[in-house]
GROMACS .gro file of C-alpha atoms in nm:
model
  368
    1UNK     CA    1  10.879  13.446   8.122
    2UNK     CA    2  10.651  13.161   8.226
    3UNK     CA    3  10.282  13.169   8.137
    4UNK     CA    4  10.182  13.034   8.479
    5UNK     CA    5  10.121  13.277   8.764
    6UNK     CA    6  10.173  13.215   9.135
    7UNK     CA    7  10.049  13.339   9.470
    8UNK     CA    8  10.223  13.300   9.805
    9UNK     CA    9  10.076  13.214  10.142
   10UNK     CA   10  10.292  13.332  10.432
   11UNK     CA   11  10.531  13.626  10.458
   12UNK     CA   12  10.801  13.488  10.686
   13UNK     CA   13  11.151  13.380  10.589
   14UNK     CA   14  11.024  13.111  10.352
   15UNK     CA   15  10.757  13.325  10.188
   16UNK     CA   16  11.000  13.601  10.095
   17UNK     CA   17  11.260  13.347   9.983
   18UNK     CA   18  11.007  13.187   9.749
   19UNK     CA   19  10.914  13.531   9.615
   20UNK     CA   20  11.274  13.619   9.538
   21UNK     CA   21  11.332  13.294   9.348
   22UNK     CA   22  11.010  13.330   9.150
   23UNK     CA   23  11.103  13.680   9.045
   24UNK     CA   24  11.448  13.565   8.933
   25UNK     CA   25  11.280  13.304   8.713
   26UNK     CA   26  11.031  13.549   8.563
   27UNK     CA   27  10.723  13.393   8.723
   28UNK     CA   28  10.445  13.647   8.773
   29UNK     CA   29  10.341  13.661   9.139
   30UNK     CA   30   9.981  13.777   9.166
   31UNK     CA   31   9.979  13.847   9.539
   32UNK     CA   32  10.014  13.726   9.894
   33UNK     CA   33   9.792  13.601  10.176
   34UNK     CA   34   9.897  13.625  10.539
   35UNK     CA   35   9.757  13.553  10.885
   36UNK     CA   36   9.538  13.864  10.860
   37UNK     CA   37   9.415  14.102  10.592
   38UNK     CA   38   9.606  14.385  10.758
   39UNK     CA   39   9.932  14.193  10.749
   40UNK     CA   40   9.876  14.098  10.387
   41UNK     CA   41   9.823  14.464  10.296
   42UNK     CA   42  10.144  14.566  10.470
   43UNK     CA   43  10.348  14.282  10.316
   44UNK     CA   44  10.212  14.336   9.965
   45UNK     CA   45  10.313  14.701   9.986
   46UNK     CA   46  10.655  14.624  10.132
   47UNK     CA   47  10.726  14.353   9.875
   48UNK     CA   48  10.583  14.535   9.574
   49UNK     CA   49  10.310  14.280   9.507
   50UNK     CA   50   9.995  14.378   9.316
   51UNK     CA   51   9.740  14.216   9.545
   52UNK     CA   52   9.688  14.154   9.916
   53UNK     CA   53   9.433  13.877   9.962
   54UNK     CA   54   9.190  13.925  10.247
   55UNK     CA   55   9.225  13.558  10.334
   56UNK     CA   56   9.328  13.223  10.188
   57UNK     CA   57   8.981  13.158  10.045
   58UNK     CA   58   9.006  13.472   9.834
   59UNK     CA   59   9.342  13.357   9.700
   60UNK     CA   60   9.206  13.014   9.611
   61UNK     CA   61   8.909  13.172   9.433
   62UNK     CA   62   9.137  13.388   9.215
   63UNK     CA   63   9.119  13.229   8.868
   64UNK     CA   64   9.432  13.415   8.758
   65UNK     CA   65   9.641  13.213   9.006
   66UNK     CA   66   9.773  12.884   8.867
   67UNK     CA   67  10.018  12.785   9.143
   68UNK     CA   68  10.000  12.825   9.520
   69UNK     CA   69  10.324  12.842   9.720
   70UNK     CA   70  10.247  12.739  10.078
   71UNK     CA   71  10.496  12.887  10.325
   72UNK     CA   72  10.316  12.874  10.660
   73UNK     CA   73  10.360  12.675  10.985
   74UNK     CA   74  10.341  12.298  10.944
   75UNK     CA   75  10.005  12.250  11.112
   76UNK     CA   76   9.837  12.459  10.841
   77UNK     CA   77   9.978  12.267  10.545
   78UNK     CA   78   9.721  11.988  10.517
   79UNK     CA   79   9.407  12.200  10.497
   80UNK     CA   80   9.565  12.460  10.270
   81UNK     CA   81   9.710  12.204  10.030
   82UNK     CA   82   9.379  12.016  10.020
   83UNK     CA   83   9.187  12.332   9.934
   84UNK     CA   84   9.434  12.426   9.664
   85UNK     CA   85   9.413  12.082   9.503
   86UNK     CA   86   9.033  12.086   9.515
   87UNK     CA   87   9.043  12.422   9.335
   88UNK     CA   88   9.263  12.274   9.062
   89UNK     CA   89   9.573  12.473   9.160
   90UNK     CA   90   9.925  12.340   9.124
   91UNK     CA   91  10.105  12.336   9.459
   92UNK     CA   92  10.456  12.401   9.585
   93UNK     CA   93  10.446  12.328   9.959
   94UNK     CA   94  10.719  12.388  10.212
   95UNK     CA   95  10.834  12.082  10.404
   96UNK     CA   96  10.716  11.886  10.584
   97UNK     CA   97  10.413  11.825  10.364
   98UNK     CA   98  10.187  11.771  10.668
   99UNK     CA   99  10.199  11.662  11.033
  100UNK     CA  100  10.167  11.284  10.988
  101UNK     CA  101  10.172  11.015  10.722
  102UNK     CA  102   9.793  10.972  10.725
  103UNK     CA  103   9.762  11.332  10.612
  104UNK     CA  104  10.041  11.304  10.356
  105UNK     CA  105   9.895  10.982  10.213
  106UNK     CA  106   9.563  11.161  10.167
  107UNK     CA  107   9.738  11.449   9.990
  108UNK     CA  108   9.927  11.212   9.758
  109UNK     CA  109   9.592  11.060   9.656
  110UNK     CA  110   9.427  11.401   9.620
  111UNK     CA  111   9.711  11.530   9.401
  112UNK     CA  112   9.697  11.222   9.181
  113UNK     CA  113   9.319  11.253   9.144
  114UNK     CA  114   9.328  11.625   9.068
  115UNK     CA  115   9.579  11.585   8.785
  116UNK     CA  116   9.785  11.887   8.891
  117UNK     CA  117  10.157  11.917   8.966
  118UNK     CA  118  10.235  11.889   9.337
  119UNK     CA  119  10.580  11.945   9.485
  120UNK     CA  120  10.746  11.963   9.826
  121UNK     CA  121  11.023  12.219   9.855
  122UNK     CA  122  11.323  12.000   9.934
  123UNK     CA  123  11.537  12.266   9.772
  124UNK     CA  124  11.871  12.168   9.928
  125UNK     CA  125  11.919  11.878   9.688
  126UNK     CA  126  11.952  12.149   9.421
  127UNK     CA  127  12.310  12.251   9.490
  128UNK     CA  128  12.471  12.167   9.155
  129UNK     CA  129  12.743  11.944   9.299
  130UNK     CA  130  12.486  11.714   9.457
  131UNK     CA  131  12.388  11.617   9.103
  132UNK     CA  132  12.755  11.564   9.019
  133UNK     CA  133  12.784  11.337   9.323
  134UNK     CA  134  12.477  11.146   9.203
  135UNK     CA  135  12.641  11.102   8.862
  136UNK     CA  136  12.960  10.967   9.022
  137UNK     CA  137  12.759  10.712   9.221
  138UNK     CA  138  12.530  10.613   8.932
  139UNK     CA  139  12.821  10.575   8.687
  140UNK     CA  140  12.998  10.331   8.919
  141UNK     CA  141  13.300  10.554   8.975
  142UNK     CA  142  13.257  10.520   9.353
  143UNK     CA  143  13.205  10.147   9.309
  144UNK     CA  144  13.008   9.919   9.539
  145UNK     CA  145  12.891  10.143   9.821
  146UNK     CA  146  12.999  10.062  10.178
  147UNK     CA  147  12.843  10.333  10.394
  148UNK     CA  148  12.709  10.689  10.415
  149UNK     CA  149  12.755  10.934  10.700
  150UNK     CA  150  12.697  11.302  10.764
  151UNK     CA  151  12.513  11.569  10.953
  152UNK     CA  152  12.289  11.872  10.936
  153UNK     CA  153  12.365  12.102  11.227
  154UNK     CA  154  12.270  12.456  11.331
  155UNK     CA  155  12.292  12.667  11.648
  156UNK     CA  156  11.993  12.901  11.629
  157UNK     CA  157  11.815  12.727  11.922
  158UNK     CA  158  12.131  12.697  12.132
  159UNK     CA  159  12.006  12.896  12.432
  160UNK     CA  160  11.706  12.844  12.655
  161UNK     CA  161  11.593  13.194  12.556
  162UNK     CA  162  11.591  13.102  12.183
  163UNK     CA  163  11.233  13.048  12.072
  164UNK     CA  164  11.031  12.977  11.759
  165UNK     CA  165  10.692  12.830  11.674
  166UNK     CA  166  10.871  12.509  11.569
  167UNK     CA  167  10.938  12.414  11.932
  168UNK     CA  168  10.561  12.376  11.979
  169UNK     CA  169  10.461  12.025  11.867
  170UNK     CA  170  10.103  12.143  11.807
  171UNK     CA  171  10.232  12.370  11.530
  172UNK     CA  172  10.544  12.192  11.411
  173UNK     CA  173  10.466  11.827  11.472
  174UNK     CA  174  10.595  11.558  11.707
  175UNK     CA  175  10.949  11.591  11.571
  176UNK     CA  176  11.130  11.920  11.529
  177UNK     CA  177  11.497  11.899  11.430
  178UNK     CA  178  11.447  11.572  11.240
  179UNK     CA  179  11.142  11.703  11.051
  180UNK     CA  180  11.278  12.053  11.000
  181UNK     CA  181  11.630  11.978  10.876
  182UNK     CA  182  11.684  11.603  10.903
  183UNK     CA  183  11.436  11.541  10.623
  184UNK     CA  184  11.645  11.766  10.398
  185UNK     CA  185  11.954  11.551  10.468
  186UNK     CA  186  11.765  11.228  10.408
  187UNK     CA  187  11.611  11.360  10.086
  188UNK     CA  188  11.955  11.464   9.965
  189UNK     CA  189  12.139  11.136  10.028
  190UNK     CA  190  11.853  10.926   9.895
  191UNK     CA  191  11.852  11.131   9.574
  192UNK     CA  192  12.231  11.105   9.538
  193UNK     CA  193  12.262  10.735   9.624
  194UNK     CA  194  11.954  10.625   9.428
  195UNK     CA  195  11.842  10.425   9.731
  196UNK     CA  196  11.571  10.455   9.997
  197UNK     CA  197  11.619  10.440  10.373
  198UNK     CA  198  11.438  10.125  10.484
  199UNK     CA  199  11.499  10.098  10.860
  200UNK     CA  200  11.623  10.327  11.136
  201UNK     CA  201  11.761  10.325  11.491
  202UNK     CA  202  11.731  10.667  11.654
  203UNK     CA  203  11.841  10.843  11.973
  204UNK     CA  204  11.677  11.184  12.032
  205UNK     CA  205  11.748  11.442  12.301
  206UNK     CA  206  11.582  11.758  12.429
  207UNK     CA  207  11.853  11.964  12.595
  208UNK     CA  208  11.614  12.243  12.701
  209UNK     CA  209  11.297  12.091  12.851
  210UNK     CA  210  11.164  12.446  12.893
  211UNK     CA  211  11.220  12.764  12.692
  212UNK     CA  212  11.140  13.130  12.744
  213UNK     CA  213  10.889  13.282  12.504
  214UNK     CA  214  11.013  13.639  12.445
  215UNK     CA  215  10.669  13.766  12.345
  216UNK     CA  216  10.518  13.730  12.692
  217UNK     CA  217  10.817  13.609  12.900
  218UNK     CA  218  10.633  13.286  12.976
  219UNK     CA  219  10.806  12.953  13.041
  220UNK     CA  220  10.710  12.698  12.777
  221UNK     CA  221  10.747  12.323  12.819
  222UNK     CA  222  10.924  12.171  12.519
  223UNK     CA  223  10.833  11.822  12.398
  224UNK     CA  224  11.033  11.821  12.073
  225UNK     CA  225  11.397  11.720  12.023
  226UNK     CA  226  11.694  11.956  11.995
  227UNK     CA  227  11.933  11.697  11.850
  228UNK     CA  228  11.943  11.337  11.730
  229UNK     CA  229  12.175  11.059  11.619
  230UNK     CA  230  12.031  10.816  11.367
  231UNK     CA  231  12.158  10.486  11.227
  232UNK     CA  232  11.993  10.357  10.912
  233UNK     CA  233  11.992  10.081  10.653
  234UNK     CA  234  11.889  10.139  10.295
  235UNK     CA  235  11.678   9.909  10.079
  236UNK     CA  236  11.985   9.722   9.953
  237UNK     CA  237  12.134   9.689  10.303
  238UNK     CA  238  12.372   9.986  10.268
  239UNK     CA  239  12.450  10.121  10.615
  240UNK     CA  240  12.463  10.484  10.725
  241UNK     CA  241  12.439  10.733  11.007
  242UNK     CA  242  12.379  11.103  11.057
  243UNK     CA  243  12.349  11.366  11.329
  244UNK     CA  244  12.102  11.653  11.332
  245UNK     CA  245  12.114  11.940  11.580
  246UNK     CA  246  11.989  12.294  11.633
  247UNK     CA  247  12.216  12.340  11.936
  248UNK     CA  248  12.561  12.304  11.773
  249UNK     CA  249  12.752  12.620  11.867
  250UNK     CA  250  12.896  12.814  11.576
  251UNK     CA  251  12.735  12.599  11.307
  252UNK     CA  252  12.479  12.825  11.142
  253UNK     CA  253  12.364  12.589  10.868
  254UNK     CA  254  12.609  12.307  10.804
  255UNK     CA  255  12.519  12.009  10.586
  256UNK     CA  256  12.774  11.736  10.527
  257UNK     CA  257  12.770  11.391  10.371
  258UNK     CA  258  13.031  11.136  10.270
  259UNK     CA  259  12.954  10.830  10.060
  260UNK     CA  260  13.221  10.557  10.055
  261UNK     CA  261  13.263  10.264   9.816
  262UNK     CA  262  13.520  10.014   9.701
  263UNK     CA  263  13.647  10.244   9.423
  264UNK     CA  264  13.645  10.577   9.608
  265UNK     CA  265  13.443  10.822   9.811
  266UNK     CA  266  13.258  11.147   9.752
  267UNK     CA  267  13.193  11.418  10.011
  268UNK     CA  268  13.030  11.761  10.018
  269UNK     CA  269  12.994  12.039  10.276
  270UNK     CA  270  12.744  12.321  10.241
  271UNK     CA  271  12.994  12.565  10.394
  272UNK     CA  272  13.198  12.519  10.073
  273UNK     CA  273  12.911  12.446   9.833
  274UNK     CA  274  13.108  12.490   9.511
  275UNK     CA  275  13.356  12.213   9.597
  276UNK     CA  276  13.305  11.837   9.581
  277UNK     CA  277  13.573  11.614   9.736
  278UNK     CA  278  13.650  11.282   9.570
  279UNK     CA  279  13.864  11.042   9.773
  280UNK     CA  280  14.092  10.765   9.646
  281UNK     CA  281  14.290  10.485   9.809
  282UNK     CA  282  14.567  10.455   9.549
  283UNK     CA  283  14.613  10.802   9.402
  284UNK     CA  284  14.579  11.167   9.506
  285UNK     CA  285  14.237  11.287   9.614
  286UNK     CA  286  14.049  11.533   9.393
  287UNK     CA  287  13.841  11.845   9.439
  288UNK     CA  288  13.580  11.915   9.172
  289UNK     CA  289  13.500  12.285   9.156
  290UNK     CA  290  13.161  12.393   9.028
  291UNK     CA  291  13.197  12.497   8.665
  292UNK     CA  292  12.917  12.417   8.419
  293UNK     CA  293  13.173  12.355   8.145
  294UNK     CA  294  13.326  12.063   8.332
  295UNK     CA  295  13.023  11.903   8.498
  296UNK     CA  296  12.790  11.626   8.390
  297UNK     CA  297  12.478  11.749   8.203
  298UNK     CA  298  12.247  11.701   8.502
  299UNK     CA  299  12.478  11.901   8.728
  300UNK     CA  300  12.549  12.168   8.468
  301UNK     CA  301  12.175  12.230   8.433
  302UNK     CA  302  12.171  12.339   8.797
  303UNK     CA  303  12.474  12.567   8.774
  304UNK     CA  304  12.371  12.902   8.630
  305UNK     CA  305  12.695  13.093   8.663
  306UNK     CA  306  13.044  13.032   8.519
  307UNK     CA  307  13.317  12.871   8.724
  308UNK     CA  308  13.453  13.095   8.998
  309UNK     CA  309  13.114  13.260   9.050
  310UNK     CA  310  12.964  13.125   9.371
  311UNK     CA  311  12.611  12.990   9.392
  312UNK     CA  312  12.439  12.925   9.721
  313UNK     CA  313  12.120  12.886   9.921
  314UNK     CA  314  11.892  13.124   9.723
  315UNK     CA  315  11.995  12.952   9.400
  316UNK     CA  316  11.865  12.616   9.524
  317UNK     CA  317  11.511  12.757   9.534
  318UNK     CA  318  11.554  12.900   9.186
  319UNK     CA  319  11.663  12.565   9.044
  320UNK     CA  320  11.392  12.373   9.231
  321UNK     CA  321  11.124  12.608   9.101
  322UNK     CA  322  11.266  12.602   8.750
  323UNK     CA  323  11.227  12.224   8.738
  324UNK     CA  324  10.869  12.268   8.861
  325UNK     CA  325  10.765  12.546   8.623
  326UNK     CA  326  10.942  12.387   8.325
  327UNK     CA  327  10.736  12.076   8.397
  328UNK     CA  328  10.417  12.285   8.397
  329UNK     CA  329  10.516  12.450   8.070
  330UNK     CA  330  10.575  12.108   7.909
  331UNK     CA  331  10.214  12.025   7.994
  332UNK     CA  332  10.247  11.648   8.038
  333UNK     CA  333  10.123  11.574   8.389
  334UNK     CA  334  10.181  11.202   8.326
  335UNK     CA  335  10.555  11.253   8.276
  336UNK     CA  336  10.799  11.163   8.553
  337UNK     CA  337  10.845  11.479   8.764
  338UNK     CA  338  11.206  11.601   8.800
  339UNK     CA  339  11.128  11.774   9.132
  340UNK     CA  340  11.053  11.643   9.486
  341UNK     CA  341  10.694  11.521   9.474
  342UNK     CA  342  10.418  11.466   9.730
  343UNK     CA  343  10.522  11.099   9.727
  344UNK     CA  344  10.868  11.210   9.841
  345UNK     CA  345  10.704  11.427  10.108
  346UNK     CA  346  10.495  11.131  10.223
  347UNK     CA  347  10.801  10.909  10.247
  348UNK     CA  348  10.977  11.171  10.461
  349UNK     CA  349  10.686  11.168  10.709
  350UNK     CA  350  10.704  10.790  10.721
  351UNK     CA  351  11.074  10.825  10.799
  352UNK     CA  352  11.000  11.075  11.076
  353UNK     CA  353  10.743  10.846  11.234
  354UNK     CA  354  10.979  10.548  11.219
  355UNK     CA  355  11.255  10.758  11.379
  356UNK     CA  356  11.027  10.867  11.663
  357UNK     CA  357  10.904  10.512  11.718
  358UNK     CA  358  11.261  10.382  11.718
  359UNK     CA  359  11.360  10.634  11.983
  360UNK     CA  360  11.061  10.544  12.198
  361UNK     CA  361  11.125  10.169  12.168
  362UNK     CA  362  11.508  10.179  12.160
  363UNK     CA  363  11.503   9.942  11.865
  364UNK     CA  364  11.534   9.917  11.488
  365UNK     CA  365  11.210  10.014  11.310
  366UNK     CA  366  11.112   9.954  10.949
  367UNK     CA  367  10.994  10.256  10.752
  368UNK     CA  368  10.639  10.263  10.622
   0.00000   0.00000   0.00000
């Protein structure tokens, strides 16, 4: 049981997912704030939470709350994070951290000044075998890297009648599929490769220029992308490419990457998350199966169950939050954080802005 207590803002898919992971870790959750007091009351009762906050200000004023988990639409992140930091609360914010890099830069500064722990929930890096892939790259077993490729594809916005607040740039930001899922892919491969994406060349497409809002049957003009292809170069010149899409039929939530070098290759697919493929030129290929007893220490730390016992999406939140709350328990805010930080969140917004600019100019664009 951790001595730090949390409160959650937002009761959608992300809010309840955060709650489940916190409970698995033994973090006390004091209550929840929603878009209205009435909704908070209903959600607190449904979720078995002790308190329904009348509004966000009441949550922030609660001295028993040490950590705020922000799980609301993107356009609300900046103000809520800022208020939490000013109140001396630690913050776990859903991605993206804010709507633009000016806002994220301000939040990086505010977090540093406040002296609290501040994280962005790039949970998908926390599949255990991503850390094993990182170990293979860092140890030199893949050799001098040649290129990286992959994708993050879904189909939940396949039809013109599919709708969500994320299609509205006023709420979600100028980029949708890149910001929503592409940033997860970029965070993952940068963590594994130990390199940063330095320049991009992007091609974005909106396949449904209008969508039908099921709430009022209105036709809504869409100014955010449904899919994208992106070339990139990393800070050491390493080349790569990836595709992101929310209109890829049959692919519910597929993340893939392959990293190739002069001594081998490593590849992973989220549809088989407990298997890591290792490719060779001169001997049979290998499949590493998740088993804490046979993994590197950093990977084994993020594998809770024995071999043959599958771990998946909910477990990534648990492991992300465990890194965060263990850091809080250690009490050294000057130590290097093991979790995705506000600086990581800021860099992802810089990447998004470079990708949008590249698409608009049809040219390579430097990041930052």
